[in-house]
mmCIF file of C-alpha atoms in Angstrom:
data_model
loop_
_atom_site.group_PDB
_atom_site.id
_atom_site.type_symbol
_atom_site.label_atom_id
_atom_site.label_comp_id
_atom_site.label_asym_id
_atom_site.label_seq_id
_atom_site.Cartn_x
_atom_site.Cartn_y
_atom_site.Cartn_z
ATOM 1 C CA MET A 1276 -33.659 -5.770 -2.136
ATOM 2 C CA ALA A 1277 -30.958 -3.169 -2.780
ATOM 3 C CA PRO A 1278 -28.855 -2.071 0.207
ATOM 4 C CA SER A 1279 -29.997 1.121 1.924
ATOM 5 C CA PRO A 1280 -27.926 4.339 1.631
ATOM 6 C CA ALA A 1281 -26.844 3.935 5.244
ATOM 7 C CA VAL A 1282 -25.478 0.462 4.511
ATOM 8 C CA HIS A 1283 -23.630 1.775 1.466
ATOM 9 C CA VAL A 1284 -21.998 4.442 3.630
ATOM 10 C CA ARG A 1285 -21.079 1.874 6.272
ATOM 11 C CA ARG A 1286 -19.622 -0.492 3.709
ATOM 12 C CA ALA A 1287 -17.667 2.319 2.087
ATOM 13 C CA ALA A 1288 -16.297 3.514 5.433
ATOM 14 C CA VAL A 1289 -15.185 0.060 6.537
ATOM 15 C CA ALA A 1290 -13.777 -0.802 3.112
ATOM 16 C CA LEU A 1291 -11.893 2.499 3.043
ATOM 17 C CA ALA A 1292 -10.294 1.712 6.386
ATOM 18 C CA THR A 1293 -9.235 -1.706 5.145
ATOM 19 C CA ALA A 1294 -7.993 -0.283 1.848
ATOM 20 C CA ALA A 1295 -5.838 2.182 3.710
ATOM 21 C CA VAL A 1296 -4.386 -0.532 5.927
ATOM 22 C CA LEU A 1297 -3.833 -3.029 3.124
ATOM 23 C CA GLY A 1298 -2.549 -0.490 0.620
ATOM 24 C CA VAL A 1299 -4.870 -1.766 -2.112
ATOM 25 C CA ALA A 1300 -5.571 0.069 -5.320
ATOM 26 C CA ALA A 1301 -8.929 1.286 -4.057
ATOM 27 C CA ALA A 1302 -7.342 3.553 -1.468
ATOM 28 C CA PRO A 1303 -7.315 7.224 -2.444
ATOM 29 C CA ALA A 1304 -3.959 8.632 -3.482
ATOM 30 C CA ALA A 1305 -3.903 10.840 -0.415
ATOM 31 C CA LEU A 1306 -3.890 7.740 1.765
ATOM 32 C CA ALA A 1307 -1.553 5.555 -0.261
ATOM 33 C CA ASP A 1308 1.070 8.066 -1.387
ATOM 34 C CA GLY A 1309 1.099 10.889 1.150
ATOM 35 C CA SER A 1310 4.173 12.824 2.172
ATOM 36 C CA PRO A 1311 6.573 10.761 4.249
ATOM 37 C CA SER A 1312 6.173 11.089 8.019
ATOM 38 C CA PRO A 1313 9.130 11.049 10.395
ATOM 39 C CA ALA A 1314 9.810 7.438 11.295
ATOM 40 C CA ALA A 1315 12.300 5.657 13.488
ATOM 41 C CA PRO A 1316 15.160 3.839 11.736
ATOM 42 C CA GLY A 1317 14.115 0.391 10.609
ATOM 43 C CA LEU A 1318 10.860 1.168 8.807
ATOM 44 C CA TYR A 1319 10.469 -0.172 5.276
ATOM 45 C CA GLY A 1320 9.378 2.231 2.535
ATOM 46 C CA SER A 1321 9.513 6.007 2.209
ATOM 47 C CA GLY A 1322 5.781 6.598 1.811
ATOM 48 C CA ASP A 1323 3.673 7.989 4.644
ATOM 49 C CA PRO A 1324 3.331 5.134 7.160
ATOM 50 C CA LYS A 1325 0.336 6.652 8.958
ATOM 51 C CA PHE A 1326 -2.104 4.007 7.788
ATOM 52 C CA ASP A 1327 0.007 1.036 6.697
ATOM 53 C CA GLY A 1328 3.398 1.220 8.436
ATOM 54 C CA VAL A 1329 2.879 -1.896 10.551
ATOM 55 C CA PHE A 1330 1.128 -3.823 7.805
ATOM 56 C CA ARG A 1331 3.711 -3.251 5.085
ATOM 57 C CA GLN A 1332 6.576 -4.045 7.478
ATOM 58 C CA SER A 1333 4.859 -7.291 8.448
ATOM 59 C CA LEU A 1334 4.269 -8.368 4.844
ATOM 60 C CA ALA A 1335 7.900 -7.557 4.044
ATOM 61 C CA PHE A 1336 9.117 -9.864 6.823
ATOM 62 C CA ILE A 1337 6.887 -12.722 5.670
ATOM 63 C CA ALA A 1338 8.076 -12.359 2.076
ATOM 64 C CA GLN A 1339 11.724 -12.171 3.139
ATOM 65 C CA HIS A 1340 11.386 -15.251 5.300
ATOM 66 C CA GLY A 1341 10.055 -17.200 2.338
ATOM 67 C CA THR A 1342 13.041 -16.196 0.218
ATOM 68 C CA GLY A 1343 15.717 -16.924 2.796
ATOM 69 C CA THR A 1344 16.345 -13.320 3.811
ATOM 70 C CA SER A 1345 16.728 -12.159 7.417
ATOM 71 C CA PRO A 1346 15.668 -8.556 8.038
ATOM 72 C CA ALA A 1347 18.000 -6.239 9.932
ATOM 73 C CA ALA A 1348 17.677 -6.171 13.711
ATOM 74 C CA SER A 1349 16.670 -2.506 13.539
ATOM 75 C CA ALA A 1350 13.730 -3.412 11.288
ATOM 76 C CA VAL A 1351 12.526 -6.138 13.647
ATOM 77 C CA ASP A 1352 12.960 -3.794 16.615
ATOM 78 C CA TRP A 1353 10.868 -1.169 14.842
ATOM 79 C CA LEU A 1354 7.934 -3.503 14.290
ATOM 80 C CA ALA A 1355 8.078 -5.022 17.781
ATOM 81 C CA GLY A 1356 8.307 -1.512 19.211
ATOM 82 C CA GLN A 1357 5.011 -0.552 17.608
ATOM 83 C CA GLN A 1358 3.103 -2.893 19.926
ATOM 84 C CA CYS A 1359 0.892 -1.214 22.484
ATOM 85 C CA ALA A 1360 1.047 -2.081 26.183
ATOM 86 C CA ASP A 1361 -1.993 -4.364 25.960
ATOM 87 C CA GLY A 1362 -0.594 -6.347 23.015
ATOM 88 C CA GLY A 1363 -2.493 -4.714 20.158
ATOM 89 C CA PHE A 1364 -0.883 -2.939 17.204
ATOM 90 C CA PRO A 1365 -1.793 0.371 15.567
ATOM 91 C CA GLY A 1366 -1.590 1.121 11.875
ATOM 92 C CA TYR A 1367 1.433 3.235 12.862
ATOM 93 C CA ARG A 1368 2.507 5.394 15.767
ATOM 94 C CA ALA A 1369 5.295 7.906 15.475
ATOM 95 C CA ASP A 1370 5.770 8.338 19.223
ATOM 96 C CA THR A 1371 6.013 4.941 20.888
ATOM 97 C CA SER A 1372 6.460 6.537 24.303
ATOM 98 C CA LYS A 1373 2.866 7.735 24.131
ATOM 99 C CA ALA A 1374 0.258 5.261 25.356
ATOM 100 C CA CYS A 1375 -2.162 3.845 22.781
ATOM 101 C CA ASP A 1376 -5.889 4.522 22.865
ATOM 102 C CA PRO A 1377 -7.423 1.022 22.667
ATOM 103 C CA GLN A 1378 -10.597 2.374 21.083
ATOM 104 C CA LYS A 1379 -8.913 4.425 18.368
ATOM 105 C CA ASP A 1380 -5.342 3.297 17.787
ATOM 106 C CA GLU A 1381 -5.436 -0.496 17.775
ATOM 107 C CA PHE A 1382 -6.563 -2.609 14.815
ATOM 108 C CA THR A 1383 -7.241 -6.311 14.325
ATOM 109 C CA ASP A 1384 -5.665 -6.358 10.864
ATOM 110 C CA ALA A 1385 -2.472 -4.623 11.990
ATOM 111 C CA THR A 1386 -2.158 -6.843 15.066
ATOM 112 C CA ALA A 1387 -2.750 -10.065 13.126
ATOM 113 C CA ALA A 1388 -0.317 -9.034 10.381
ATOM 114 C CA ALA A 1389 2.363 -8.083 12.919
ATOM 115 C CA VAL A 1390 1.981 -11.457 14.626
ATOM 116 C CA GLN A 1391 2.499 -13.197 11.294
ATOM 117 C CA GLY A 1392 5.515 -11.038 10.447
ATOM 118 C CA LEU A 1393 7.229 -11.467 13.812
ATOM 119 C CA ALA A 1394 6.442 -15.185 13.899
ATOM 120 C CA ALA A 1395 8.205 -15.465 10.539
ATOM 121 C CA VAL A 1396 11.436 -13.784 11.664
ATOM 122 C CA GLY A 1397 11.454 -15.588 15.024
ATOM 123 C CA GLY A 1398 12.965 -14.547 18.314
ATOM 124 C CA ARG A 1399 10.004 -12.449 19.467
ATOM 125 C CA ALA A 1400 7.829 -15.059 21.148
ATOM 126 C CA GLU A 1401 6.712 -12.712 23.920
ATOM 127 C CA VAL A 1402 5.517 -10.072 21.461
ATOM 128 C CA VAL A 1403 3.743 -12.705 19.358
ATOM 129 C CA THR A 1404 2.008 -14.174 22.399
ATOM 130 C CA LYS A 1405 0.846 -10.744 23.570
ATOM 131 C CA GLY A 1406 -0.538 -10.073 20.103
ATOM 132 C CA LEU A 1407 -2.487 -13.337 20.119
ATOM 133 C CA ASP A 1408 -3.764 -12.598 23.618
ATOM 134 C CA TRP A 1409 -5.032 -9.226 22.376
ATOM 135 C CA LEU A 1410 -6.861 -10.936 19.518
ATOM 136 C CA LYS A 1411 -8.488 -13.403 21.891
ATOM 137 C CA ALA A 1412 -9.479 -10.610 24.275
ATOM 138 C CA HIS A 1413 -11.190 -8.694 21.452
ATOM 139 C CA GLN A 1414 -12.866 -11.603 19.708
ATOM 140 C CA ASN A 1415 -16.572 -11.094 19.089
ATOM 141 C CA ASP A 1416 -19.224 -13.375 20.534
ATOM 142 C CA ASP A 1417 -19.757 -15.055 17.162
ATOM 143 C CA GLY A 1418 -16.118 -16.162 17.088
ATOM 144 C CA GLY A 1419 -14.943 -13.596 14.536
ATOM 145 C CA TRP A 1420 -13.324 -10.162 14.563
ATOM 146 C CA GLY A 1421 -14.071 -6.658 13.359
ATOM 147 C CA TYR A 1422 -11.393 -4.251 12.188
ATOM 148 C CA GLN A 1423 -11.329 -2.660 15.670
ATOM 149 C CA ALA A 1424 -12.384 -3.699 19.155
ATOM 150 C CA GLY A 1425 -16.162 -3.665 19.290
ATOM 151 C CA SER A 1426 -16.623 -3.492 15.507
ATOM 152 C CA PRO A 1427 -19.017 -5.977 13.885
ATOM 153 C CA THR A 1428 -17.348 -9.110 12.578
ATOM 154 C CA ASP A 1429 -16.138 -8.891 8.991
ATOM 155 C CA ALA A 1430 -14.621 -11.527 6.722
ATOM 156 C CA ASN A 1431 -11.290 -9.765 6.134
ATOM 157 C CA SER A 1432 -10.321 -9.136 9.749
ATOM 158 C CA THR A 1433 -11.449 -12.616 10.729
ATOM 159 C CA SER A 1434 -9.375 -14.156 7.936
ATOM 160 C CA ILE A 1435 -6.203 -12.270 8.868
ATOM 161 C CA ALA A 1436 -6.662 -13.148 12.543
ATOM 162 C CA ILE A 1437 -7.036 -16.832 11.650
ATOM 163 C CA GLY A 1438 -3.759 -16.525 9.758
ATOM 164 C CA ALA A 1439 -2.065 -15.081 12.840
ATOM 165 C CA PHE A 1440 -2.892 -18.100 14.980
ATOM 166 C CA ALA A 1441 -1.823 -20.425 12.175
ATOM 167 C CA ALA A 1442 1.495 -18.592 11.712
ATOM 168 C CA ALA A 1443 2.199 -18.954 15.423
ATOM 169 C CA GLY A 1444 1.640 -22.698 15.201
ATOM 170 C CA ARG A 1445 -1.734 -22.695 16.939
ATOM 171 C CA GLU A 1446 -4.801 -24.291 15.402
ATOM 172 C CA PRO A 1447 -7.319 -21.423 15.017
ATOM 173 C CA ALA A 1448 -10.393 -23.589 15.547
ATOM 174 C CA LYS A 1449 -9.058 -24.669 18.951
ATOM 175 C CA ALA A 1450 -6.858 -21.790 20.088
ATOM 176 C CA ALA A 1451 -9.482 -19.070 19.567
ATOM 177 C CA VAL A 1452 -12.887 -20.213 20.796
ATOM 178 C CA LYS A 1453 -15.421 -17.716 22.146
ATOM 179 C CA ASN A 1454 -18.703 -18.868 23.672
ATOM 180 C CA GLY A 1455 -18.200 -22.242 22.060
ATOM 181 C CA LYS A 1456 -17.774 -20.667 18.610
ATOM 182 C CA ASN A 1457 -14.555 -20.608 16.623
ATOM 183 C CA PRO A 1458 -13.401 -18.140 13.947
ATOM 184 C CA LEU A 1459 -13.688 -20.605 11.067
ATOM 185 C CA GLU A 1460 -17.377 -21.050 11.804
ATOM 186 C CA ALA A 1461 -17.817 -17.290 11.930
ATOM 187 C CA LEU A 1462 -15.996 -16.877 8.615
ATOM 188 C CA LEU A 1463 -18.086 -19.490 6.822
ATOM 189 C CA SER A 1464 -21.238 -17.534 7.643
ATOM 190 C CA PHE A 1465 -20.035 -14.896 5.148
ATOM 191 C CA GLN A 1466 -19.908 -17.269 2.184
ATOM 192 C CA LEU A 1467 -22.544 -17.005 -0.529
ATOM 193 C CA GLY A 1468 -24.189 -20.327 -1.279
ATOM 194 C CA CYS A 1469 -26.468 -21.801 -3.902
ATOM 195 C CA ASP A 1470 -29.170 -19.222 -3.252
ATOM 196 C CA ALA A 1471 -26.874 -16.523 -4.668
ATOM 197 C CA LYS A 1472 -27.009 -15.629 -8.325
ATOM 198 C CA GLU A 1473 -24.784 -17.498 -10.744
ATOM 199 C CA GLY A 1474 -21.288 -16.093 -10.893
ATOM 200 C CA GLU A 1475 -21.286 -15.161 -7.199
ATOM 201 C CA ARG A 1476 -21.719 -18.572 -5.601
ATOM 202 C CA GLY A 1477 -18.818 -19.481 -3.376
ATOM 203 C CA ALA A 1478 -17.713 -15.872 -2.922
ATOM 204 C CA PHE A 1479 -17.397 -14.235 0.495
ATOM 205 C CA SER A 1480 -19.057 -11.036 1.597
ATOM 206 C CA TYR A 1481 -17.035 -8.392 3.410
ATOM 207 C CA LEU A 1482 -19.860 -7.595 5.823
ATOM 208 C CA LYS A 1483 -23.014 -9.322 6.930
ATOM 209 C CA ASP A 1484 -26.076 -7.224 7.673
ATOM 210 C CA LYS A 1485 -29.836 -7.067 7.227
ATOM 211 C CA ASP A 1486 -29.425 -6.523 3.498
ATOM 212 C CA GLY A 1487 -27.706 -9.878 3.115
ATOM 213 C CA LEU A 1488 -24.368 -10.874 1.630
ATOM 214 C CA ARG A 1489 -22.605 -9.279 -1.314
ATOM 215 C CA ALA A 1490 -19.801 -10.940 -3.286
ATOM 216 C CA ASP A 1491 -16.531 -9.186 -2.492
ATOM 217 C CA ASN A 1492 -13.214 -9.932 -4.185
ATOM 218 C CA LEU A 1493 -11.036 -8.724 -1.315
ATOM 219 C CA ALA A 1494 -12.925 -10.801 1.234
ATOM 220 C CA SER A 1495 -12.930 -13.822 -1.064
ATOM 221 C CA ALA A 1496 -9.161 -13.799 -1.575
ATOM 222 C CA ALA A 1497 -8.560 -13.436 2.176
ATOM 223 C CA ALA A 1498 -10.996 -16.249 2.966
ATOM 224 C CA GLY A 1499 -9.345 -18.465 0.349
ATOM 225 C CA LEU A 1500 -6.355 -18.696 2.714
ATOM 226 C CA ALA A 1501 -8.181 -18.652 6.038
ATOM 227 C CA THR A 1502 -10.645 -21.435 5.198
ATOM 228 C CA ARG A 1503 -7.567 -23.624 4.744
ATOM 229 C CA GLY A 1504 -6.197 -22.477 8.087
ATOM 230 C CA LEU A 1505 -3.391 -20.495 6.453
ATOM 231 C CA GLY A 1506 -1.776 -17.100 6.823
ATOM 232 C CA TYR A 1507 0.156 -15.192 4.162
ATOM 233 C CA GLN A 1508 3.038 -17.666 4.093
ATOM 234 C CA VAL A 1509 2.096 -20.387 1.603
ATOM 235 C CA GLU A 1510 4.585 -23.066 0.657
ATOM 236 C CA PRO A 1511 5.405 -23.444 -3.078
ATOM 237 C CA LEU A 1512 3.185 -25.673 -5.171
ATOM 238 C CA LYS A 1513 4.265 -29.289 -5.544
ATOM 239 C CA GLY A 1514 2.741 -32.120 -7.477
ATOM 240 C CA SER A 1515 0.147 -32.034 -10.217
ATOM 241 C CA ASP A 1516 -2.401 -29.302 -10.790
ATOM 242 C CA VAL A 1517 -5.611 -29.586 -8.737
ATOM 243 C CA ALA A 1518 -8.757 -29.067 -10.799
ATOM 244 C CA LEU A 1519 -11.185 -26.369 -9.710
ATOM 245 C CA LYS A 1520 -14.377 -27.550 -8.061
ATOM 246 C CA PRO A 1521 -17.253 -25.025 -8.174
ATOM 247 C CA LEU A 1522 -19.994 -25.253 -5.572
ATOM 248 C CA ASP A 1523 -22.316 -28.078 -6.575
ATOM 249 C CA CYS A 1524 -25.854 -26.729 -6.444
ATOM 250 C CA ALA A 1525 -27.564 -29.507 -8.367
ATOM 251 C CA GLY A 1526 -29.433 -30.664 -5.278
ATOM 252 C CA GLY A 1527 -30.240 -27.163 -4.115
ATOM 253 C CA ASP A 1528 -28.278 -27.640 -0.884
ATOM 254 C CA LYS A 1529 -26.548 -24.382 0.012
ATOM 255 C CA ASP A 1530 -24.978 -25.534 3.275
ATOM 256 C CA ARG A 1531 -21.681 -27.179 2.322
ATOM 257 C CA PRO A 1532 -18.957 -25.846 4.633
ATOM 258 C CA GLN A 1533 -16.619 -28.676 3.638
ATOM 259 C CA ASP A 1534 -16.590 -27.232 0.117
ATOM 260 C CA ALA A 1535 -15.819 -23.674 1.237
ATOM 261 C CA PRO A 1536 -12.166 -23.424 0.075
ATOM 262 C CA GLU A 1537 -12.852 -25.025 -3.303
ATOM 263 C CA ALA A 1538 -15.984 -22.959 -3.852
ATOM 264 C CA VAL A 1539 -14.235 -19.653 -3.243
ATOM 265 C CA ASP A 1540 -11.311 -20.703 -5.461
ATOM 266 C CA ALA A 1541 -13.737 -21.408 -8.288
ATOM 267 C CA TYR A 1542 -15.350 -18.010 -7.769
ATOM 268 C CA LEU A 1543 -11.987 -16.203 -7.847
ATOM 269 C CA SER A 1544 -10.907 -18.042 -10.982
ATOM 270 C CA GLU A 1545 -14.132 -17.117 -12.756
ATOM 271 C CA ALA A 1546 -13.908 -13.484 -11.614
ATOM 272 C CA LEU A 1547 -10.335 -13.264 -12.915
ATOM 273 C CA ALA A 1548 -11.304 -14.815 -16.251
ATOM 274 C CA LYS A 1549 -14.035 -12.208 -16.802
ATOM 275 C CA ASN A 1550 -11.425 -9.454 -16.922
ATOM 276 C CA GLY A 1551 -8.622 -11.284 -18.677
ATOM 277 C CA GLY A 1552 -6.571 -12.117 -15.598
ATOM 278 C CA TYR A 1553 -7.177 -9.364 -13.055
ATOM 279 C CA LEU A 1554 -9.758 -8.376 -10.449
ATOM 280 C CA LEU A 1555 -11.658 -5.127 -10.092
ATOM 281 C CA PRO A 1556 -11.976 -3.276 -6.752
ATOM 282 C CA SER A 1557 -14.914 -4.296 -4.602
ATOM 283 C CA MET A 1558 -15.161 -1.050 -2.649
ATOM 284 C CA PRO A 1559 -18.308 0.888 -3.559
ATOM 285 C CA GLY A 1560 -17.510 3.919 -5.677
ATOM 286 C CA ALA A 1561 -13.981 2.807 -6.557
ATOM 287 C CA PRO A 1562 -12.863 3.326 -10.187
ATOM 288 C CA ALA A 1563 -13.380 0.254 -12.348
ATOM 289 C CA LYS A 1564 -9.686 -0.311 -13.035
ATOM 290 C CA PRO A 1565 -7.450 -3.283 -12.260
ATOM 291 C CA ASP A 1566 -6.753 -3.914 -8.590
ATOM 292 C CA HIS A 1567 -3.186 -5.212 -8.609
ATOM 293 C CA GLY A 1568 -3.065 -5.990 -4.896
ATOM 294 C CA ASN A 1569 -6.273 -7.987 -4.871
ATOM 295 C CA THR A 1570 -5.176 -9.796 -8.043
ATOM 296 C CA ALA A 1571 -1.964 -10.889 -6.305
ATOM 297 C CA ASP A 1572 -4.026 -11.963 -3.282
ATOM 298 C CA ALA A 1573 -6.217 -14.102 -5.534
ATOM 299 C CA ALA A 1574 -3.164 -15.748 -7.098
ATOM 300 C CA LEU A 1575 -1.864 -16.561 -3.606
ATOM 301 C CA ALA A 1576 -5.194 -18.089 -2.573
ATOM 302 C CA LEU A 1577 -5.415 -20.193 -5.745
ATOM 303 C CA ALA A 1578 -1.860 -21.427 -5.253
ATOM 304 C CA ALA A 1579 -2.723 -22.390 -1.672
ATOM 305 C CA GLY A 1580 -5.439 -24.619 -3.107
ATOM 306 C CA GLY A 1581 -3.000 -26.339 -5.464
ATOM 307 C CA HIS A 1582 -4.544 -24.741 -8.559
ATOM 308 C CA ARG A 1583 -1.366 -24.145 -10.523
ATOM 309 C CA GLU A 1584 -2.955 -23.198 -13.842
ATOM 310 C CA ALA A 1585 -5.550 -20.921 -12.253
ATOM 311 C CA ALA A 1586 -2.902 -19.158 -10.135
ATOM 312 C CA GLU A 1587 -0.609 -18.638 -13.114
ATOM 313 C CA LYS A 1588 -3.198 -16.658 -15.085
ATOM 314 C CA PRO A 1589 -3.279 -13.606 -12.783
ATOM 315 C CA LEU A 1590 0.499 -13.805 -12.346
ATOM 316 C CA THR A 1591 0.926 -13.764 -16.127
ATOM 317 C CA TRP A 1592 -1.153 -10.597 -16.262
ATOM 318 C CA LEU A 1593 0.778 -9.028 -13.379
ATOM 319 C CA ARG A 1594 4.093 -9.761 -15.118
ATOM 320 C CA SER A 1595 2.983 -8.202 -18.394
ATOM 321 C CA LYS A 1596 4.123 -4.701 -19.295
ATOM 322 C CA GLU A 1597 0.558 -3.748 -20.116
ATOM 323 C CA SER A 1598 -0.516 -4.308 -16.512
ATOM 324 C CA GLY A 1599 1.653 -1.492 -15.183
ATOM 325 C CA THR A 1600 2.596 -3.637 -12.186
ATOM 326 C CA ALA A 1601 6.204 -2.429 -12.160
ATOM 327 C CA GLU A 1602 5.144 1.174 -11.663
ATOM 328 C CA TRP A 1603 2.393 0.190 -9.218
ATOM 329 C CA ALA A 1604 4.802 -1.681 -6.919
ATOM 330 C CA LYS A 1605 7.878 0.506 -7.340
ATOM 331 C CA GLY A 1606 9.445 1.290 -3.968
ATOM 332 C CA ASN A 1607 6.419 0.011 -2.037
ATOM 333 C CA PRO A 1608 7.395 -2.808 0.370
ATOM 334 C CA GLY A 1609 3.849 -4.027 0.952
ATOM 335 C CA LYS A 1610 3.059 -4.343 -2.741
ATOM 336 C CA LEU A 1611 6.412 -5.943 -3.560
ATOM 337 C CA ALA A 1612 5.858 -8.419 -0.726
ATOM 338 C CA LYS A 1613 2.452 -9.408 -2.103
ATOM 339 C CA LEU A 1614 3.973 -10.143 -5.500
ATOM 340 C CA ILE A 1615 6.754 -12.191 -3.914
ATOM 341 C CA LEU A 1616 4.355 -14.234 -1.787
ATOM 342 C CA ALA A 1617 2.052 -15.014 -4.720
ATOM 343 C CA THR A 1618 4.874 -15.818 -7.147
ATOM 344 C CA ARG A 1619 6.676 -18.101 -4.709
ATOM 345 C CA ALA A 1620 3.483 -19.917 -3.717
ATOM 346 C CA ALA A 1621 2.683 -20.630 -7.362
ATOM 347 C CA GLY A 1622 6.117 -22.189 -7.863
ATOM 348 C CA GLY A 1623 7.661 -19.212 -9.670
ATOM 349 C CA ASP A 1624 10.898 -17.347 -9.061
ATOM 350 C CA PRO A 1625 10.347 -13.951 -7.398
ATOM 351 C CA ARG A 1626 13.883 -13.009 -8.390
ATOM 352 C CA ASP A 1627 12.813 -13.059 -12.027
ATOM 353 C CA PHE A 1628 9.389 -11.495 -12.218
ATOM 354 C CA GLY A 1629 9.114 -10.277 -15.781
ATOM 355 C CA GLY A 1630 12.803 -9.365 -15.630
ATOM 356 C CA THR A 1631 12.578 -7.781 -12.163
ATOM 357 C CA ASP A 1632 14.214 -9.123 -9.019
ATOM 358 C CA LEU A 1633 11.387 -8.567 -6.549
ATOM 359 C CA VAL A 1634 13.472 -9.757 -3.599
ATOM 360 C CA ALA A 1635 16.228 -7.227 -4.269
ATOM 361 C CA ALA A 1636 13.644 -4.501 -4.849
ATOM 362 C CA LEU A 1637 11.971 -5.275 -1.519
ATOM 363 C CA ASN A 1638 15.249 -5.422 0.398
ATOM 364 C CA ALA A 1639 16.195 -2.035 -1.037
ATOM 365 C CA THR A 1640 13.179 -0.377 0.613
ATOM 366 C CA GLY A 1641 14.485 -0.946 4.135
ATOM 367 C CA PRO A 1642 17.633 -1.419 6.192
ATOM 368 C CA LYS A 1643 20.183 -3.764 4.687
ATOM 369 C CA PRO A 1644 19.189 -7.338 5.633
ATOM 370 C CA GLU A 1645 21.383 -9.445 7.854
ATOM 371 C CA ALA A 1646 24.172 -11.020 5.812
ATOM 372 C CA ALA A 1647 23.126 -14.486 4.716
ATOM 373 C CA ALA A 1648 25.808 -16.873 3.578
ATOM 374 C CA SER A 1649 25.480 -17.800 -0.062
ATOM 375 C CA SER A 1650 25.571 -21.434 -1.152
ATOM 376 C CA SER A 1651 29.176 -21.039 -2.332
ATOM 377 C CA GLU A 1652 30.141 -19.435 0.983
ATOM 378 C CA LYS A 1653 28.504 -22.290 2.869
ATOM 379 C CA LYS A 1654 30.409 -24.817 0.764
ATOM 380 C CA ASP A 1655 33.657 -22.998 1.503
ATOM 381 C CA GLU A 1656 32.890 -23.069 5.228
ATOM 382 C CA GLU A 1657 32.056 -26.772 5.039
ATOM 383 C CA LYS A 1658 35.290 -27.391 3.145
ATOM 384 C CA LYS A 1659 37.259 -25.496 5.796
ATOM 385 C CA ASP A 1660 35.608 -27.564 8.503
ATOM 386 C CA ASP A 1661 36.367 -30.759 6.607
ATOM 387 C CA ASP A 1662 39.975 -29.686 5.986
ATOM 388 C CA GLY A 1663 40.464 -28.782 9.637
ATOM 389 C CA PHE A 1664 38.927 -31.996 10.837
ATOM 390 C CA GLY A 1665 40.964 -33.950 8.275
ATOM 391 C CA GLY A 1666 44.213 -32.488 9.622
ATOM 392 C CA TRP A 1667 43.388 -33.378 13.202
ATOM 393 C CA TRP A 1668 42.191 -36.806 12.109
ATOM 394 C CA PHE A 1669 45.596 -37.466 10.527
ATOM 395 C CA PHE A 1670 47.393 -36.788 13.815
ATOM 396 C CA ILE A 1671 44.861 -38.836 15.790
ATOM 397 C CA VAL A 1672 45.330 -41.825 13.490
ATOM 398 C CA LEU A 1673 49.109 -41.436 13.646
ATOM 399 C CA PHE A 1674 48.964 -41.276 17.468
ATOM 400 C CA VAL A 1675 46.739 -44.357 17.757
ATOM 401 C CA ALA A 1676 48.968 -46.262 15.346
ATOM 402 C CA SER A 1677 52.063 -45.336 17.353
ATOM 403 C CA VAL A 1678 50.451 -46.433 20.605
ATOM 404 C CA GLY A 1679 49.336 -49.690 19.018
ATOM 405 C CA LEU A 1680 52.808 -50.348 17.638
ATOM 406 C CA GLY A 1681 54.341 -49.637 21.027
ATOM 407 C CA ILE A 1682 51.984 -52.066 22.748
ATOM 408 C CA LEU A 1683 52.728 -54.722 20.139
ATOM 409 C CA VAL A 1684 56.517 -54.337 20.501
ATOM 410 C CA SER A 1685 56.257 -54.335 24.291
ATOM 411 C CA GLY A 1686 54.164 -57.493 24.217
ATOM 412 C CA ARG A 1687 56.696 -59.251 22.025
ATOM 413 C CA LYS A 1688 59.557 -58.294 24.337
ATOM 414 C CA LYS A 1689 57.727 -59.630 27.374
ATOM 415 C CA LYS A 1690 56.991 -62.862 25.518
ATOM 416 C CA SER A 1691 60.663 -63.251 24.619
#
């Protein structure tokens, strides 16, 4: 049965909110590229931060951490300063002296992203803990999260929240249990099984309602990380390529939670192949044109599963001139961070992305990062330490030898 008009409106409204927060291609230009708003020093990017200030800053920190870059103290202060008194985070607030409205200003996605970003840079344990406490306090009875307190559980918010606990070193299935239900169980209830039509099996639905589940690319890419208990930071691929394993429906059994990560990876790979390496927006009514952000998300999820060849295909498309990725990501910290995270996870070099140094481009969108010693500088420092120690060692050896000689001579005199 086709979804009712009311459900379409609800899906569109929720997807629009997520698009605005994530900065995906489906967001209207007015939301993604508005006039810059006044912002305190430390914020990354010059675009209007009203909807995505916290999210893009958080992604930037995670990407920088993975490439050995330490953000400036002012940048970290800015993100930590966005936290509301109860531990939640808004999409952005210009006046941090003004109290947050828990029902309007605080978002699961922003809070979970900020926790991941601050956990990556370190040194803000209190802020991270308060963020996790907020997530636990606003967890739904089914174990999942909606995009705001009291909102119905959705796959995206639940996935990002799972990543927050993982980034903080806490096992999501144990650290976030509500009424005996954990977030991973809640997330798996959004996965399409063998009763779905071919080509959609293994995908995740963004929402779950009386009209059933609907394959959603954004939700599927997010769940590809969360079902493995991961956040945005994925370590580079090592070892041989892992073959894709589509959901096995030969026996008609649709309840295979242990196959969830592999099933969604197979779905993403097939969806990418249909379009020659990119994904289309899932938001109802969005133009049928490539969604660069979701394509990078899919590459990251596939890399997390060890699928080197499958992850490389969307990255090859993103690197191509025809994709328009360079223009899409230009000066946007959140988009640049997504490309860095996906490239690094797949074993590539984000400093040479189709001839572009993504790391330098990201760093240029915010305050100058803390100076990090280069490998040559570190070697020089080590050499200085060795030289200094060598000089002192010479005098120590000379002193010990002199003392030993003196004792020997003295002993001989006494013997005589």
